[in-house]
mmCIF file of C-alpha atoms in Angstrom:
data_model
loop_
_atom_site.group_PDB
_atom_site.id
_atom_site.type_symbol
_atom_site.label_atom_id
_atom_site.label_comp_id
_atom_site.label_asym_id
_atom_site.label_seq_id
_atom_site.Cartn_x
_atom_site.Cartn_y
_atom_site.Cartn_z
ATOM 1 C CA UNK A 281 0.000 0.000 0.000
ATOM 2 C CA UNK A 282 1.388 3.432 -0.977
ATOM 3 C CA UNK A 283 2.209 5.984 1.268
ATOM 4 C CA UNK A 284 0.950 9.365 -0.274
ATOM 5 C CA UNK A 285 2.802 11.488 2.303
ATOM 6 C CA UNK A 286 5.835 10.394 2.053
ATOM 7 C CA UNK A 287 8.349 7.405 1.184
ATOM 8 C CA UNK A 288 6.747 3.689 1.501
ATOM 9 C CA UNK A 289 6.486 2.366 5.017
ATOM 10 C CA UNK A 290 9.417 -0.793 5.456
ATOM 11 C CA UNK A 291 7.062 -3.677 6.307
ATOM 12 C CA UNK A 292 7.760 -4.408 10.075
ATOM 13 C CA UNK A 293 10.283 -7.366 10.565
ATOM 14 C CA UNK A 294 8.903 -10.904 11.422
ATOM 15 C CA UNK A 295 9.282 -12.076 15.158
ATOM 16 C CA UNK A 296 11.636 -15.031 15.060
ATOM 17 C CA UNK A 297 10.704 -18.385 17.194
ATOM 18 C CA UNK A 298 12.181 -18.496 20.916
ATOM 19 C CA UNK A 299 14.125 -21.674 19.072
ATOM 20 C CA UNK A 300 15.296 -19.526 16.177
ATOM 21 C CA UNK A 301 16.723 -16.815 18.724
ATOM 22 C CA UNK A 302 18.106 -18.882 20.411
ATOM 23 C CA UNK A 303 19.752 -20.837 17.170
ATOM 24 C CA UNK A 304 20.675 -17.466 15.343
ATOM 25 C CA UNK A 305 22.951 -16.360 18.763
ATOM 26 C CA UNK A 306 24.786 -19.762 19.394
ATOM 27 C CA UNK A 307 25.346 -19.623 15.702
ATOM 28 C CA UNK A 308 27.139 -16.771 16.296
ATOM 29 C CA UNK A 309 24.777 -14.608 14.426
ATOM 30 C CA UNK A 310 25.252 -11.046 15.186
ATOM 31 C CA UNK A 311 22.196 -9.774 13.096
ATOM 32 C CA UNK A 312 20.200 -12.400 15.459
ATOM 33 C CA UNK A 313 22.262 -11.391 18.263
ATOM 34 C CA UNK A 314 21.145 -7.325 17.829
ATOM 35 C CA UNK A 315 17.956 -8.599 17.914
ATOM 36 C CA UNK A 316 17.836 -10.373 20.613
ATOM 37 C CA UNK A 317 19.172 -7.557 22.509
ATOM 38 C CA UNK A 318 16.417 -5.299 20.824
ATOM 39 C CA UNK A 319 13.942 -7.865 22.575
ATOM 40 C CA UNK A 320 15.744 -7.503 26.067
ATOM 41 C CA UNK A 321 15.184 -3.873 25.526
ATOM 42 C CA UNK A 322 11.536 -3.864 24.237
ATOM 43 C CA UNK A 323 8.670 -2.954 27.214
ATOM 44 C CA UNK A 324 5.824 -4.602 25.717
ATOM 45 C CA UNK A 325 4.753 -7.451 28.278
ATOM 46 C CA UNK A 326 4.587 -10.094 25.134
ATOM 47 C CA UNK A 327 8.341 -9.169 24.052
ATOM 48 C CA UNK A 328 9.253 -9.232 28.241
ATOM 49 C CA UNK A 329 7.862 -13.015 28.310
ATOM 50 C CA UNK A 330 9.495 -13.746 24.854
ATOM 51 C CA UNK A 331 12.855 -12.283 26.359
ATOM 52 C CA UNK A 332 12.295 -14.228 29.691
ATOM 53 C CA UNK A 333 12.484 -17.955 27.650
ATOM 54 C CA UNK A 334 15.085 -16.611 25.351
ATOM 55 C CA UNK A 335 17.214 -15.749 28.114
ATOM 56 C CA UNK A 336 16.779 -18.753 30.421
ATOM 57 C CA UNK A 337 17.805 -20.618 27.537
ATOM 58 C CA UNK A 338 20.792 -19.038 26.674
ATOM 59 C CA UNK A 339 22.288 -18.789 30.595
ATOM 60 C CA UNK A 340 23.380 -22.213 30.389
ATOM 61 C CA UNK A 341 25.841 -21.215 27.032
ATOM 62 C CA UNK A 342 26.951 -17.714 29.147
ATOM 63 C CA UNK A 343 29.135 -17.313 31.973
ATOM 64 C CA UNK A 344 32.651 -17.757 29.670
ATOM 65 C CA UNK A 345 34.106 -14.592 29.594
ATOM 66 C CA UNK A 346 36.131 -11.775 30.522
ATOM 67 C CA UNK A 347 34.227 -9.043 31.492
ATOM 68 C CA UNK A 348 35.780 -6.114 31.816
ATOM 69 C CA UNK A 349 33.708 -2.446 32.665
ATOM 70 C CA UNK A 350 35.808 0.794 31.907
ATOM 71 C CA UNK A 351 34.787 4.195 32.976
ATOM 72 C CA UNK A 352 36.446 7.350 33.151
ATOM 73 C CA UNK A 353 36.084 11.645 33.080
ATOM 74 C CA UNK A 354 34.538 12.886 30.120
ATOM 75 C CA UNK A 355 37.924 13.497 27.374
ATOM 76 C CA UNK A 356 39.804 10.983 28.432
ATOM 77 C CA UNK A 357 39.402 8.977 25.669
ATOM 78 C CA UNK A 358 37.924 6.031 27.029
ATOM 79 C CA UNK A 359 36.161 5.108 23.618
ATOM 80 C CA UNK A 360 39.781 5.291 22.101
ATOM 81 C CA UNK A 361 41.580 2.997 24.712
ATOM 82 C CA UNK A 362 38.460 0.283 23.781
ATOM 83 C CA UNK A 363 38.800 0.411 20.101
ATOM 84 C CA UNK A 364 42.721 0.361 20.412
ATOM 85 C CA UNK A 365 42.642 -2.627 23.047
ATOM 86 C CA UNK A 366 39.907 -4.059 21.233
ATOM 87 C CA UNK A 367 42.135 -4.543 17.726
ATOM 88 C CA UNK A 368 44.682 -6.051 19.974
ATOM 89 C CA UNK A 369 42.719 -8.610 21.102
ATOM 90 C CA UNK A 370 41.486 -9.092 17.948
ATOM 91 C CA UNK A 371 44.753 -10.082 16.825
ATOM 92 C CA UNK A 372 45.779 -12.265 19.671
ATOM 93 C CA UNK A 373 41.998 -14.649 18.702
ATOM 94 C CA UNK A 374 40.002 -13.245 20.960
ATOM 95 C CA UNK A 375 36.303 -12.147 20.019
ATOM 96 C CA UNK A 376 35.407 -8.732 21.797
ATOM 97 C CA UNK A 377 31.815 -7.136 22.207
ATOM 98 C CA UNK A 378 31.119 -3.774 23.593
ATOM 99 C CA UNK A 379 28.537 -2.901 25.081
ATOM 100 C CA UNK A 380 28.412 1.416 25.328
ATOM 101 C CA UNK A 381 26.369 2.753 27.672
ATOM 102 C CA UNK A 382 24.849 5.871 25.557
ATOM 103 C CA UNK A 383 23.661 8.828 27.514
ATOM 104 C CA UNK A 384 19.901 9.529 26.897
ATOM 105 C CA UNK A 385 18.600 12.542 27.582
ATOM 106 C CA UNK A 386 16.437 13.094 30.827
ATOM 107 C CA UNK A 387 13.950 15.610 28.788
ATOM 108 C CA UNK A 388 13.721 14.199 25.643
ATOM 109 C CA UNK A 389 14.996 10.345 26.191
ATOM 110 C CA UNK A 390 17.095 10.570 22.711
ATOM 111 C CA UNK A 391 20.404 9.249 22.987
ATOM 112 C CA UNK A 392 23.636 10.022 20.971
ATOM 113 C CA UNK A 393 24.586 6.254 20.197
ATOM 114 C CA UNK A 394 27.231 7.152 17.965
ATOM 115 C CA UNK A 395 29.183 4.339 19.676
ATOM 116 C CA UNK A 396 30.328 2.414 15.839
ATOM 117 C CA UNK A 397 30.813 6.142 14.788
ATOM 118 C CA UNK A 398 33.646 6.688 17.438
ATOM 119 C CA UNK A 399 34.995 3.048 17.138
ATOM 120 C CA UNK A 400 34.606 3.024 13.245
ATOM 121 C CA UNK A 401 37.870 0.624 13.030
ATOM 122 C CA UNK A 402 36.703 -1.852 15.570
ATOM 123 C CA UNK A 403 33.323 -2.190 14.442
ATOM 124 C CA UNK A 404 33.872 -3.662 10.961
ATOM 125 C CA UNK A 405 35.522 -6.731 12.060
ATOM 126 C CA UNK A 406 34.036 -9.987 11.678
ATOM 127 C CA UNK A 407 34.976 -10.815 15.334
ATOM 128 C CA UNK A 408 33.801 -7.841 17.019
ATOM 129 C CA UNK A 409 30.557 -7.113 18.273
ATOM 130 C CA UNK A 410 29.433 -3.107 18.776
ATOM 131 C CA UNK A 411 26.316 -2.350 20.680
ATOM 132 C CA UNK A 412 25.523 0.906 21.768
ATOM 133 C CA UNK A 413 22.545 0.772 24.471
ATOM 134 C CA UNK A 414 20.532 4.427 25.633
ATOM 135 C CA UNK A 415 20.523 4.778 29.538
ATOM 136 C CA UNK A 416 16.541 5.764 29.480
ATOM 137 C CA UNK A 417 16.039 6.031 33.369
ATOM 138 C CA UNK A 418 17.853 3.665 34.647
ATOM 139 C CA UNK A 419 19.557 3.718 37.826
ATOM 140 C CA UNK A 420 22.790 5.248 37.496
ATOM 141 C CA UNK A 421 23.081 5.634 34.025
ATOM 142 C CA UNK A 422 23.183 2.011 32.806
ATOM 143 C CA UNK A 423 21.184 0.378 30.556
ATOM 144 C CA UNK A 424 18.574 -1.628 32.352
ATOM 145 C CA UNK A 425 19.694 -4.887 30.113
ATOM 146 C CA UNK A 426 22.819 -4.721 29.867
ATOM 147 C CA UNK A 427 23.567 -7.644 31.808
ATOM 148 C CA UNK A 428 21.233 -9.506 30.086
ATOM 149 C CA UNK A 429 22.781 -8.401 26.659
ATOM 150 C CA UNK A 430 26.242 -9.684 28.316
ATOM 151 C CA UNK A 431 24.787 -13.085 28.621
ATOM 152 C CA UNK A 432 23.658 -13.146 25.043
ATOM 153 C CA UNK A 433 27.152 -11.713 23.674
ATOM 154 C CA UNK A 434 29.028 -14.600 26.178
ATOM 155 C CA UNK A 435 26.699 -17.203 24.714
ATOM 156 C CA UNK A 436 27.484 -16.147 21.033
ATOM 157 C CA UNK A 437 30.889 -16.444 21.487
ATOM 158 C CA UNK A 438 32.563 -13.480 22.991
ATOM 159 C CA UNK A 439 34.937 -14.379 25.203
ATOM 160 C CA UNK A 440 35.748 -10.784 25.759
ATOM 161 C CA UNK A 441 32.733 -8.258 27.012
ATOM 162 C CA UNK A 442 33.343 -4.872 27.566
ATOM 163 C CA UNK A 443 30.898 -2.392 29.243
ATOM 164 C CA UNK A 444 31.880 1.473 29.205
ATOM 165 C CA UNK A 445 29.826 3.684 30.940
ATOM 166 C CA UNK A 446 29.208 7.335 30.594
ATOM 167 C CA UNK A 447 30.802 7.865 34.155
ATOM 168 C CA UNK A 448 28.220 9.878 35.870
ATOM 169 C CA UNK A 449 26.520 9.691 39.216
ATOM 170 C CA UNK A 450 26.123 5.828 39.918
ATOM 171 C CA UNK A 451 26.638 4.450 37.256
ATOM 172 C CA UNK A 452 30.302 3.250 38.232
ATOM 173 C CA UNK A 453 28.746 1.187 40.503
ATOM 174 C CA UNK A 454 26.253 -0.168 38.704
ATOM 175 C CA UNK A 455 29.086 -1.468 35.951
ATOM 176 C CA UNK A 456 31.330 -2.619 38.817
ATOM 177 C CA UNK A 457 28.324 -4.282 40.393
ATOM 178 C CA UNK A 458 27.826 -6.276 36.615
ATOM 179 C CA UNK A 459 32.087 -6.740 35.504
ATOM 180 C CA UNK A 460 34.944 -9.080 36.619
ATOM 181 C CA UNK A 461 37.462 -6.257 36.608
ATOM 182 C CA UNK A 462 36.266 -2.724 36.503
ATOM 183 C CA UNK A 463 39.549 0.204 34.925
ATOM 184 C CA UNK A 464 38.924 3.477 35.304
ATOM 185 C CA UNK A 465 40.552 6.038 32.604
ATOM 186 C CA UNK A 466 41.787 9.378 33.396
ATOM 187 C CA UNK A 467 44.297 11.934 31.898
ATOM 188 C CA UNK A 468 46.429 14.090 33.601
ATOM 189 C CA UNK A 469 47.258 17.700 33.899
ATOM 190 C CA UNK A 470 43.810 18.818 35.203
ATOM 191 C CA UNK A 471 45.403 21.010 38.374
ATOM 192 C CA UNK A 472 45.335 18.396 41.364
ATOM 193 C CA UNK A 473 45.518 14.980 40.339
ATOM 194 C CA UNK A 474 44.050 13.745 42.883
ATOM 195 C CA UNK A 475 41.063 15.962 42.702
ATOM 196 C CA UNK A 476 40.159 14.250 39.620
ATOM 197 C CA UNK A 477 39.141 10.452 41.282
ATOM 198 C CA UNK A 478 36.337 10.229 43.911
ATOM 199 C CA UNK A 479 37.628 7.862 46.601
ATOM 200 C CA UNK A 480 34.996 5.801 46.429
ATOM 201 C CA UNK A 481 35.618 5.295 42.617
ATOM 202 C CA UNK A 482 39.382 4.645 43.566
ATOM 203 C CA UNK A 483 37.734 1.974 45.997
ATOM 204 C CA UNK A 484 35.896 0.017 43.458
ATOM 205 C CA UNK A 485 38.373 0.619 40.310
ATOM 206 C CA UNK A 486 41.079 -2.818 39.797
ATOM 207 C CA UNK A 487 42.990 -1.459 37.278
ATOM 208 C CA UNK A 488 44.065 2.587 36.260
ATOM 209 C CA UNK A 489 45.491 4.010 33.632
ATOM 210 C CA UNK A 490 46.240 7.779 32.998
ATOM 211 C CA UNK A 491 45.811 8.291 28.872
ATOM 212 C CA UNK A 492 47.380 10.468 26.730
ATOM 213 C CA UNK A 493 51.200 9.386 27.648
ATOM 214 C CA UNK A 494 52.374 10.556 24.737
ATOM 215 C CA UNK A 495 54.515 13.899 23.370
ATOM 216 C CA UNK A 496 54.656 16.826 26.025
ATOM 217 C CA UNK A 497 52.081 15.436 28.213
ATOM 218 C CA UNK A 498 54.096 12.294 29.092
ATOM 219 C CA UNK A 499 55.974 14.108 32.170
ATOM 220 C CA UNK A 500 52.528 15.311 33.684
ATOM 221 C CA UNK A 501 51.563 11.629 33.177
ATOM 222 C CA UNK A 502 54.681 9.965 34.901
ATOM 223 C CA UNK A 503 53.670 12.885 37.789
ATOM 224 C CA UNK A 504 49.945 11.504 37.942
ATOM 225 C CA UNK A 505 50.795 8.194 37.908
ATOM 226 C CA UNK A 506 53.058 8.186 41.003
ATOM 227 C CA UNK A 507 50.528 10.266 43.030
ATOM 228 C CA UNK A 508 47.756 8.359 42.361
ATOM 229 C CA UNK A 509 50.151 4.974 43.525
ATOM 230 C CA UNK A 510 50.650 6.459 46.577
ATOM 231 C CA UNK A 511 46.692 7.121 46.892
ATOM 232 C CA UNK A 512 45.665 4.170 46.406
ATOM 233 C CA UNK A 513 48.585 2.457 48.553
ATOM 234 C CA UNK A 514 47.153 4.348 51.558
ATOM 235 C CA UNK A 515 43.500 2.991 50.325
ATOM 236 C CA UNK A 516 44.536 -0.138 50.430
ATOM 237 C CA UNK A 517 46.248 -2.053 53.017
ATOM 238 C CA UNK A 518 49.059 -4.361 51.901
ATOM 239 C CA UNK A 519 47.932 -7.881 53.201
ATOM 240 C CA UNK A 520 44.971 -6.767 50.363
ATOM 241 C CA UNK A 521 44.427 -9.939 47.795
ATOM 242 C CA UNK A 522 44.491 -6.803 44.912
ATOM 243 C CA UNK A 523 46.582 -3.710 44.830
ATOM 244 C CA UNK A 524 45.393 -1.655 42.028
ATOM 245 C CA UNK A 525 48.191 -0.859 39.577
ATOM 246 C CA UNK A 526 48.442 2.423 37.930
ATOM 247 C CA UNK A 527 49.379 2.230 34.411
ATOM 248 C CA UNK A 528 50.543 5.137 31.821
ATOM 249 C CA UNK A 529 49.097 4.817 28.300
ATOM 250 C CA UNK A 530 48.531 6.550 25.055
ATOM 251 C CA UNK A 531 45.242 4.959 23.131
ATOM 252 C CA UNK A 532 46.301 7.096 20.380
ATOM 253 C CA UNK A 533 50.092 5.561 19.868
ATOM 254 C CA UNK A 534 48.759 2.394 21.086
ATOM 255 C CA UNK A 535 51.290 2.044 24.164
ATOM 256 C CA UNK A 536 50.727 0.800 27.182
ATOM 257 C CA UNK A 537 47.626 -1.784 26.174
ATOM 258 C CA UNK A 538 49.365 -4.803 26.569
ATOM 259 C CA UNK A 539 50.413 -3.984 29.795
ATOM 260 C CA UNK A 540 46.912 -2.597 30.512
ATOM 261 C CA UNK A 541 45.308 -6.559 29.688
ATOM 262 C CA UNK A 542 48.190 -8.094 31.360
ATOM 263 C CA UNK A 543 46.452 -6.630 34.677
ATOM 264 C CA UNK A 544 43.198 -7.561 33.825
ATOM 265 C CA UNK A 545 44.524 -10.986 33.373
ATOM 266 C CA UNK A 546 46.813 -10.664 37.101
ATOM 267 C CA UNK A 547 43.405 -9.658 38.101
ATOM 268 C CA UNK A 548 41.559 -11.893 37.313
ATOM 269 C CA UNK A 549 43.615 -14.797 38.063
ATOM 270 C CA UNK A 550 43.802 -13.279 41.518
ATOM 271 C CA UNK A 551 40.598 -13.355 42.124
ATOM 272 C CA UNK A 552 40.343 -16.905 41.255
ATOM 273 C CA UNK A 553 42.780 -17.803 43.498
ATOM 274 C CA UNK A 554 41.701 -16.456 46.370
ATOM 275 C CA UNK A 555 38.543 -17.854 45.641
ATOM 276 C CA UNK A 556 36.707 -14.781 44.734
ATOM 277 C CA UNK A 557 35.246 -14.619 40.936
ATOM 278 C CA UNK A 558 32.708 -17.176 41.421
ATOM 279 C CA UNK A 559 31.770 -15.602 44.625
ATOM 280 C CA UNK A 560 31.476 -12.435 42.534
ATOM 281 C CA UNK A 561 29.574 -13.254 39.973
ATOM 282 C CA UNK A 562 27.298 -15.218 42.348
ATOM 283 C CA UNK A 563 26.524 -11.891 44.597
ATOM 284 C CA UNK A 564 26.277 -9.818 40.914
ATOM 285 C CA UNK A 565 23.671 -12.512 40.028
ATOM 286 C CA UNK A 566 21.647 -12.275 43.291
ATOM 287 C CA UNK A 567 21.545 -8.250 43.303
ATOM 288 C CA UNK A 568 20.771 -8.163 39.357
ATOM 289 C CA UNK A 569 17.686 -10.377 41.156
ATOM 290 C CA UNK A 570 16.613 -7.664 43.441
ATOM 291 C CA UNK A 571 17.248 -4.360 41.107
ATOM 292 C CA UNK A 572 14.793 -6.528 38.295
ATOM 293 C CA UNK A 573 12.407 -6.889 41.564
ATOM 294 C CA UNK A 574 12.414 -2.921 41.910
ATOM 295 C CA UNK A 575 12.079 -2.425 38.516
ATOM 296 C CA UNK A 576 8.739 -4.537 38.464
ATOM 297 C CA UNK A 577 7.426 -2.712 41.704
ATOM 298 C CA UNK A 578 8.152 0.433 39.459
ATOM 299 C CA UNK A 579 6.300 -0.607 36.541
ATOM 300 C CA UNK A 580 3.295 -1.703 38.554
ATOM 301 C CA UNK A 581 3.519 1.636 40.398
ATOM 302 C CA UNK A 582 3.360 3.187 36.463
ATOM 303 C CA UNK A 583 0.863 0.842 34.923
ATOM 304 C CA UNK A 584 -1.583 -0.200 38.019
ATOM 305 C CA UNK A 585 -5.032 1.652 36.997
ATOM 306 C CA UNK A 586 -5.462 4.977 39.463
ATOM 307 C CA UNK A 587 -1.794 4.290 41.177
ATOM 308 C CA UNK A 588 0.188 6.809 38.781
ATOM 309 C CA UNK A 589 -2.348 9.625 39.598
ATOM 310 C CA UNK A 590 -2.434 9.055 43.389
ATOM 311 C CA UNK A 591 1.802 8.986 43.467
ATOM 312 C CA UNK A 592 1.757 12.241 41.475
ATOM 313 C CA UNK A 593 -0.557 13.845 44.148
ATOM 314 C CA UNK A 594 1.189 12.263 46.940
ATOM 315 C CA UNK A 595 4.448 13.743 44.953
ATOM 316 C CA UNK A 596 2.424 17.583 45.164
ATOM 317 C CA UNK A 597 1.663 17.171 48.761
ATOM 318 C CA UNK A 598 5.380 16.124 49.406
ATOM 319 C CA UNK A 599 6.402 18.718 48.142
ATOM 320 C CA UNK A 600 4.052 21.201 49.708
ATOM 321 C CA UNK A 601 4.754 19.937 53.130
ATOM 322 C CA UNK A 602 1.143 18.970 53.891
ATOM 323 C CA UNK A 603 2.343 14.900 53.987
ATOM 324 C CA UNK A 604 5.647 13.619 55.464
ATOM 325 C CA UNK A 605 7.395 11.395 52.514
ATOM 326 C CA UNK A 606 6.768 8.069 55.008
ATOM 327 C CA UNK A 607 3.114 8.342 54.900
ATOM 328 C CA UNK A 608 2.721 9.160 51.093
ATOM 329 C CA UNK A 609 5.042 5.927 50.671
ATOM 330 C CA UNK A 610 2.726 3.815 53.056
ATOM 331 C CA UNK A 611 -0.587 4.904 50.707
ATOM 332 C CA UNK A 612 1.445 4.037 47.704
ATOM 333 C CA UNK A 613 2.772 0.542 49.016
ATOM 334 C CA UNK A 614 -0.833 0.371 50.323
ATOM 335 C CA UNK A 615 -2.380 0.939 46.685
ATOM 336 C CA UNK A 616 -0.150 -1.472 44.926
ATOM 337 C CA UNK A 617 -1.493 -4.308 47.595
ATOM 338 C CA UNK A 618 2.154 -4.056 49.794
ATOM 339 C CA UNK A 619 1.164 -3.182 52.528
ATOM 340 C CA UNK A 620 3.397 -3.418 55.829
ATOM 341 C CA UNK A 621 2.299 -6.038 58.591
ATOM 342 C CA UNK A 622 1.345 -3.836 61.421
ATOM 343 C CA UNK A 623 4.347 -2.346 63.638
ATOM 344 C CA UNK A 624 7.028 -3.054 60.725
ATOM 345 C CA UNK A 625 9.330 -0.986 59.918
ATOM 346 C CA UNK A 626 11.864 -0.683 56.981
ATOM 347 C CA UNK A 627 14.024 -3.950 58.330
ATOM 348 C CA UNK A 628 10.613 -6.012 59.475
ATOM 349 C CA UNK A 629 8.062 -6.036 62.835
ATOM 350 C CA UNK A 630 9.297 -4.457 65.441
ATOM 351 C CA UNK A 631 9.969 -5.476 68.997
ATOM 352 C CA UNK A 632 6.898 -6.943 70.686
#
């Protein structure tokens, strides 16, 4: 049928089987695979229950890889470092997806995703898998689904999965909360170094490098790097199973990468001996439980019929001061059929 307004309408692509979903991504499919992630991303309740048996399925094939988060200040050329480090695993056999965390906008909820723009080189290889992934609203700037588009990459194949984050607010820890070994990129000459890392990021981060070692910049670098070593040695006391090294780099030149991974890999095989990446993973797995649990009281608290009128004028009276904030959350609880046994408080009943 013609479109008189304009150019013809595509016809809408056909839903694939759970089976053939499943089929395309342990064929290694990416086209299958982007789609699959499309599905984990989709809100309609029949694409939620169609992305609930796809992913139960593929769990069993995940679990395989090195994951890796990377975060870091806005310039220092985090989406660099990843494309460079990403052609040298290429070339050593490894198969690398990204996942980019792309900033949506709060008013309009348009994102950039310009991610295969910025890593142009990267994304044209037949072993490397780009996926850019708008933040929307969740928590801390992470994509809602981005573990469960980690699961799909490690069940097609990737035994290298990289999340970058924008680096804002929380969403450090929501990437650390989801990764095996979380680096954290910065750049030098900004005034005080050490102004330039939150301590609780230098608490979470494994691995840092300072970019840009390169030309004229490479003594402010050498300057950075031994401040931030003694930083984090005072962070960190030395019967610690990790020390996080501090490593100069230039993504641009391509120095410093190997010894970047060979951390990640000192990392990692720490952890293992000591017993902790299966613990890790296994207390990622159980919170990833309870932030999907939230997320479902959320969309109740959106969808329920009359619910998303009374919060917005419990919200007003909030605001007003004619309600305290613990009895407008009681009414809503109350309205979505959660109400509290009587005398409980936020950790259960009280005393008797």
């Amino acid at each position: 049928m013609s479109n008189p307004s304009g150019p013809p309408i595509p016809p809408q692509r056909r839903r694939l089987s759970p089976d053939q979903y499943v089929e395309g991504v342990l064929s290694r499919s990416r086209g299958v695979l982007g789609r699959v992630i499309t599905l984990f991303e989709s809100r309609r309740p029949d694409d939620r229950a169609l992305a609930r048996l796809v992913l139960d399925t593929l769990v069993p094939h995940s679990g395989r890889s090195i994951r890796l988060g990377i975060t870091g200040v806005p310039g220092a050329g985090k989406s660099t470092l990843i494309e460079a480090l990403g052609l040298r695993l290429l070339a050593e056999g490894h198969r690398v997806a990204v996942l980019a965390i792309d900033p949506s906008s709060r008013v309009t909820g348009g994102s950039i995703l310009g991610d295969k723009t910025r890593m142009a080189r990267l994304s044209v290889e037949d072993d490397a898998f780009i996926r850019p992934s708008p933040t929307g609203t969740a928590l801390g700037g992470v994509a809602g689904h981005t573990r469960e588009a980690m699961l799909a990459c490690e069940a097609a194949g990737y035994d290298v999965v990289i999340v970058e984050t924008v680096g804002v607010g929380q969403s450090e820890t929501a990437v650390a909360d989801m990764v095996d070994t979380f680096l954290a990129v910065l750049i030098a000459g900004a005034g005080d170094e050490l102004q330039g890392i939150k301590r609780g990021l230098v608490e979470m981060i494994d691995v840092l490098a300072i970019n840009k070692a390169d030309g004229e910049n490479r003594p402010q670098v050498d300057r950075a790097v031994s401040q931030y070593r003694n930083a984090i040695r005072l962070m960190h006391p030395p019967e610690s199973p990790w020390i996080p090294p501090v490593l100069p780099c230039s993504a641009r030149e391509g120095t410093g990468l190997g010894e970047i991974w060979a951390q990640v890999l000192a990392h990692r095989a720490a952890m293992e001996r000591a017993g902790l990446l299966a613990e890790r993973r296994r207390s990622q797995a159980v919170r990833w439980m309870w932030d999907l649990v939230e997320e479902q009281v959320r969309r109740m608290l959106r969808d329920a019929p009359g619910t998303g009128d009374l919060a917005a004028r419990l919200e007003s009276e909030v605001r007003g001061g004619r309600i305290s904030a613990s009895s407008a959350a009681d009414r809503i609880a109350s309205a979505l059929g959660l109400t509290a046994p009587p005398g409980a408080g936020p950790d259960g009943p009280g005393p008797p």
